[in-house]
Amino acid sequence: MTTFNFNLLSREIGTVDRIAPPPRLRIPLSCQTPVVDAGVELLAGDKVGRALKPESTDLHTPLPGKVIDIRPESILIETTSGGTVKPIDASSVGDSSLVDFLADMGICPTPFVKAGTIIINAVPTEPGITVFDALLRDYRKTVKQGLDAAKRIIRPSRIILAAPRGDMVNTFNGCSVTHLPPVYPNGLDAMVIKAITGQEVRLGEMPRDAILLNVLDLYLIGRVMETGLPATETVMTVGNKNLRVPIGMPVRFLLDQFGYTPRHGDRIVLGGLMQGLTAGNIKQGVHPKTMALNVVSQDRYPPVEDRFCMGCGECVRHCPARILPNMISRAAEFKLFDRAEQYYINACIECGICGYVCKTRRPILQYIRFAKQELALLKGACEVEAGGET
Amino acid sequence: MKPIEPLLTVSAPPHAHCGHTIKQHMRDQLIALLPAAAAAMTVFGFDAVRVMALSCSVAVASEAACWKLRKCDPQVDDMHALIIGLLFAFLLPPSAPWWLVIVGGSASVVAGKMFFGGLGGYPLCPPLVGWAICRISWGAAMDTNATMLNSTLPAPLHELKNIGVPWLQNVDMSSLLLGQQLGGLGAVQILPILAGGLYLLARRTIRPTIPLAFLAGVYLTALIFRFVDPHAHAPALFHLLAGSVVLGAFFLATEGSTSPMGLISSIIYGLLGGAMVIIIRVYGIYPDGVPFAILLVNLFTPLFDRIRPKPFGGSRLGEPYVGGC
């Protein structure tokens, strides 16, 4: 039996610490094109990648350094002891140009539309991730500043903080609190939106008249407003600590801080165990939305197998999207993508619970994502750029 | 020289697992069946051992042969064939001749499971397929009452069929519960089977919905018949305790791919199955209606599985989401 469970309140919350700068950064490119060339000397905060799509963000280097290599999936920078770009006084930016200012500073502009409700998600997205709680406690002022900036753009009539039940959370002025049961997947965006507004919003869709921002989003906006410098970091739960980590931080360096040497067959998971992505090698850099680092040794869980579905129906009983992961994975297995669509594959919120409960250890979520990808291609989407694997 | 970098495992999420694997599922099933097997041994002696051992080995051997023919890695180590063999033996009379056990045991695995591609592919409960083939082809050899004439135990369902309700006056319900009856050699060990079923429920290997609905279906339907004409029909409790109702409820009707997944569909499935048992017992020619009742409701499973709640975001196909930037 495993010690992992779906309780979102299970762990103590570490303070938010800083981490020593690494000798090298590997900044992952997801939907950005590099705007620097190899050999260029950079100041901290210089733009290195430009967003290719409206929903993606510009990338800036968190540390001063020299560009060593540009690869299709990452920019490699050797850090130096250079200076920082000149900060912009954020208080002088008017309401009308605030969105453009933030987008230029590396904040995703998608949620910045007028809406009646702001939902602040303070429910941990996954078990073991305590970033939201730690930020609300240690960086309350910064989060507040982020919320103020968001309010100036969104102009909501009400603000609701979604918090896990059983957690004492200090709310902000003019902001009511809704408590949700502290069980995975209740912290996922789709579930929080459903609990607060009653709308069932699928992945890739926006709720009507409501905007969901999590505490980390608000913290990053707050940082930009405070410092006048681009957002170049993320906050991650590593072990029982929370760390402010510059994006592009190599996984190896992060693990070194904890005295952990990865072994053959380990899974290094950027993110939580339910939804995180595995690093291809230990040099890979942390990407902007990473909220945790986990190492899973090879023999900790039963291995994933290529087996037929035994039809036990556990995935169906646990699916929060009320779809049939067993039938969808069977359809995807035999490339019957139209049939997968008929089984409402697009309602999947990718929580990963199906794979978690699967007795035959089928990679169900992988089959679902594969089928979605193929369906998107059939509908005429272009190949989606690869993630930050090197 | 640079140290060799570790080769990391790369995989799709989730990276954790609940720990319930196929092996554990089968092990639980086997443990749950053991008390009944032991009880059958004490009641029927060496005959029961003979039938169970032969049935299990034939089932495992025929599944191994099927995998060999398909040129696949044999998956017999998941113990499912063993369980099919044991369940099939549980439905046989202890007097079953060796050829019947061999034909039925191999038919359960080959026709019941491997024809459909193996574990999870079959639409009908495999041991019941073997049982049905034998029952229809060699009815005389499968008849528990006629082949066990030297036993002092009564065969309540046969007596009910032949003599009628008056015979029930000298039947004690608690002796039925303790397995003092003729029927399938393991199926009539009511108390051990019940204990095994509760073990499966406690281990969450099966869900309570189907067994409870099935037992309720048997009980309620019997109650209705009893209410309509108490002189022609046996009491409801008798129907629960006689024959293989309990085995069917916990071990046969709950078989993964042959039973529905949803809550409402499981309830309807169980109730219908239970009702079918009584209807076959009252109107049919087979004294114990359980195997055929379950086979029949198995056929309804795809229909019941259509009872689904609306998916997240309503009944629309929607656009595929392939990860934001």
Coordinates of N, CA and C in Angstrom, one line a residue, chain B residues 214-292:
Chain B
F214 N -28.8 -7.8 -6.2 CA -29.1 -9.2 -6.7 C -29.9 -10.0 -5.6
L215 N -29.3 -9.9 -4.4 CA -30.0 -10.6 -3.3 C -31.4 -10.0 -3.0
A216 N -31.5 -8.6 -3.1 CA -32.8 -8.0 -3.0 C -33.7 -8.4 -4.1
G217 N -33.2 -8.5 -5.3 CA -34.0 -9.0 -6.4 C -34.6 -10.4 -6.2
V218 N -33.8 -11.3 -5.7 CA -34.2 -12.6 -5.4 C -35.3 -12.6 -4.3
Y219 N -35.0 -11.9 -3.2 CA -35.8 -11.8 -2.1 C -37.2 -11.2 -2.4
L220 N -37.1 -10.1 -3.0 CA -38.4 -9.3 -3.3 C -39.3 -10.1 -4.3
T221 N -38.7 -10.7 -5.3 CA -39.5 -11.4 -6.3 C -40.1 -12.6 -5.6
A222 N -39.3 -13.3 -4.8 CA -39.8 -14.5 -4.1 C -41.0 -14.1 -3.2
L223 N -40.8 -12.9 -2.5 CA -41.8 -12.4 -1.6 C -43.1 -12.2 -2.4
I224 N -43.0 -11.6 -3.5 CA -44.2 -11.3 -4.3 C -44.9 -12.6 -4.7
F225 N -44.2 -13.6 -5.2 CA -44.8 -14.9 -5.5 C -45.5 -15.5 -4.3
R226 N -44.7 -15.4 -3.1 CA -45.2 -16.0 -1.9 C -46.5 -15.3 -1.5
F227 N -46.5 -14.0 -1.7 CA -47.7 -13.2 -1.3 C -48.9 -13.6 -2.2
V228 N -48.6 -13.8 -3.5 CA -49.7 -14.1 -4.4 C -50.3 -15.4 -4.0
D229 N -49.5 -16.4 -3.8 CA -50.0 -17.8 -3.5 C -49.1 -18.5 -2.6
P230 N -49.3 -18.4 -1.3 CA -48.4 -19.0 -0.3 C -48.4 -20.6 -0.4
H231 N -49.4 -21.2 -1.0 CA -49.4 -22.6 -1.0 C -48.6 -23.2 -2.2
A232 N -48.4 -22.3 -3.2 CA -47.7 -22.8 -4.4 C -46.2 -22.4 -4.4
H233 N -45.8 -21.4 -3.6 CA -44.5 -20.9 -3.7 C -43.7 -20.9 -2.3
A234 N -42.4 -21.2 -2.4 CA -41.6 -21.3 -1.2 C -41.4 -19.9 -0.6
P235 N -41.1 -19.9 0.7 CA -40.8 -18.6 1.4 C -39.5 -17.9 0.8
A236 N -39.4 -16.6 0.9 CA -38.4 -15.9 0.2 C -37.0 -16.2 0.8
L237 N -36.9 -16.5 2.1 CA -35.7 -16.8 2.7 C -35.1 -18.1 2.2
F238 N -36.0 -19.0 1.9 CA -35.6 -20.3 1.4 C -34.9 -20.1 0.0
H239 N -35.4 -19.2 -0.8 CA -34.8 -19.0 -2.1 C -33.4 -18.4 -2.0
L240 N -33.2 -17.6 -0.9 CA -31.9 -16.9 -0.7 C -30.9 -18.0 -0.4
L241 N -31.3 -19.0 0.5 CA -30.3 -19.9 1.1 C -30.2 -21.2 0.3
A242 N -31.1 -21.5 -0.6 CA -31.0 -22.7 -1.4 C -30.2 -22.4 -2.7
G243 N -29.4 -23.4 -3.1 CA -28.7 -23.3 -4.4 C -27.6 -22.3 -4.4
S244 N -27.3 -21.7 -5.5 CA -26.1 -20.9 -5.7 C -26.4 -19.4 -5.7
V245 N -27.4 -19.0 -5.0 CA -27.8 -17.5 -5.0 C -26.7 -16.7 -4.4
V246 N -26.1 -17.1 -3.3 CA -25.1 -16.3 -2.6 C -23.8 -16.3 -3.5
L247 N -23.4 -17.4 -4.0 CA -22.2 -17.5 -4.8 C -22.4 -16.6 -6.1
G248 N -23.6 -16.6 -6.6 CA -23.9 -15.8 -7.8 C -23.8 -14.3 -7.5
A249 N -24.4 -13.9 -6.3 CA -24.4 -12.5 -6.0 C -23.1 -11.9 -5.8
F250 N -22.2 -12.7 -5.1 CA -20.9 -12.1 -4.8 C -19.8 -12.4 -5.8
F251 N -19.9 -13.6 -6.5 CA -18.7 -13.9 -7.3 C -19.0 -14.0 -8.8
L252 N -20.2 -14.3 -9.2 CA -20.5 -14.5 -10.6 C -21.1 -13.2 -11.2
A253 N -22.1 -12.6 -10.5 CA -22.7 -11.4 -11.1 C -21.8 -10.2 -11.1
T254 N -20.8 -10.2 -10.2 CA -19.9 -9.0 -10.1 C -18.7 -9.1 -11.0
E255 N -18.6 -10.1 -11.8 CA -17.4 -10.2 -12.7 C -17.3 -9.0 -13.6
G256 N -16.1 -8.3 -13.5 CA -15.8 -7.0 -14.1 C -16.5 -6.7 -15.4
S257 N -16.0 -7.2 -16.5 CA -16.4 -6.7 -17.8 C -17.8 -7.2 -18.1
T258 N -18.4 -8.1 -17.3 CA -19.8 -8.5 -17.7 C -20.9 -7.8 -16.9
S259 N -20.5 -6.9 -16.0 CA -21.5 -6.2 -15.2 C -21.3 -4.7 -15.5
P260 N -22.5 -4.0 -15.3 CA -22.4 -2.5 -15.6 C -21.6 -1.7 -14.6
M261 N -21.2 -0.5 -15.0 CA -20.3 0.3 -14.1 C -21.0 1.3 -13.3
G262 N -22.1 1.9 -13.8 CA -22.7 3.0 -13.1 C -23.5 2.5 -11.9
L263 N -23.9 3.4 -11.0 CA -24.7 3.0 -9.8 C -26.1 2.5 -10.2
I264 N -26.8 3.4 -10.9 CA -28.2 3.0 -11.2 C -28.2 1.8 -12.1
S265 N -27.3 1.7 -13.1 CA -27.3 0.6 -14.0 C -27.0 -0.7 -13.2
S266 N -26.1 -0.6 -12.2 CA -25.8 -1.8 -11.4 C -27.0 -2.2 -10.6
I267 N -27.7 -1.3 -10.0 CA -28.9 -1.7 -9.2 C -29.9 -2.4 -10.1
I268 N -30.2 -1.8 -11.3 CA -31.2 -2.5 -12.2 C -30.7 -3.8 -12.6
Y269 N -29.4 -3.9 -12.9 CA -28.8 -5.2 -13.3 C -29.0 -6.2 -12.2
G270 N -28.7 -5.9 -11.0 CA -28.8 -6.8 -9.8 C -30.2 -7.2 -9.6
L271 N -31.1 -6.3 -9.6 CA -32.5 -6.6 -9.4 C -33.1 -7.5 -10.4
L272 N -32.7 -7.2 -11.7 CA -33.3 -8.0 -12.8 C -32.7 -9.4 -12.7
G273 N -31.4 -9.5 -12.4 CA -30.8 -10.8 -12.3 C -31.5 -11.6 -11.2
G274 N -31.7 -11.0 -10.0 CA -32.4 -11.7 -8.9 C -33.8 -12.1 -9.3
A275 N -34.5 -11.2 -10.0 CA -35.9 -11.6 -10.4 C -35.9 -12.7 -11.3
M276 N -34.9 -12.7 -12.2 CA -34.8 -13.8 -13.2 C -34.6 -15.2 -12.5
V277 N -33.8 -15.2 -11.4 CA -33.5 -16.4 -10.7 C -34.9 -17.1 -10.3
I278 N -35.7 -16.2 -9.7 CA -37.0 -16.7 -9.1 C -37.9 -17.1 -10.3
I279 N -37.9 -16.3 -11.4 CA -38.8 -16.7 -12.5 C -38.4 -18.0 -13.1
I280 N -37.1 -18.2 -13.2 CA -36.6 -19.5 -13.8 C -37.0 -20.7 -12.8
R281 N -36.8 -20.4 -11.5 CA -37.1 -21.4 -10.5 C -38.6 -21.8 -10.5
V282 N -39.4 -20.8 -10.7 CA -40.9 -21.0 -10.6 C -41.4 -21.6 -11.9
Y283 N -41.0 -21.0 -13.1 CA -41.6 -21.4 -14.4 C -40.7 -22.3 -15.2
G284 N -39.4 -22.3 -14.9 CA -38.4 -23.0 -15.8 C -38.3 -24.4 -15.5
I285 N -37.5 -25.1 -16.3 CA -37.3 -26.5 -16.0 C -36.0 -26.8 -15.2
Y286 N -35.2 -25.7 -15.0 CA -34.0 -25.9 -14.2 C -34.3 -25.6 -12.7
P287 N -33.9 -26.5 -11.8 CA -34.2 -26.2 -10.4 C -33.5 -25.0 -9.9
D288 N -32.2 -24.8 -10.2 CA -31.5 -23.7 -9.7 C -31.3 -22.7 -10.8
G289 N -32.0 -21.6 -10.8 CA -32.0 -20.7 -11.9 C -30.8 -19.7 -12.0
V290 N -29.9 -19.7 -11.0 CA -28.9 -18.7 -10.9 C -28.0 -18.6 -12.1
P291 N -27.3 -19.7 -12.6 CA -26.4 -19.5 -13.7 C -27.1 -18.9 -14.9
F292 N -28.2 -19.4 -15.3 CA -28.9 -18.9 -16.5 C -29.4 -17.5 -16.3

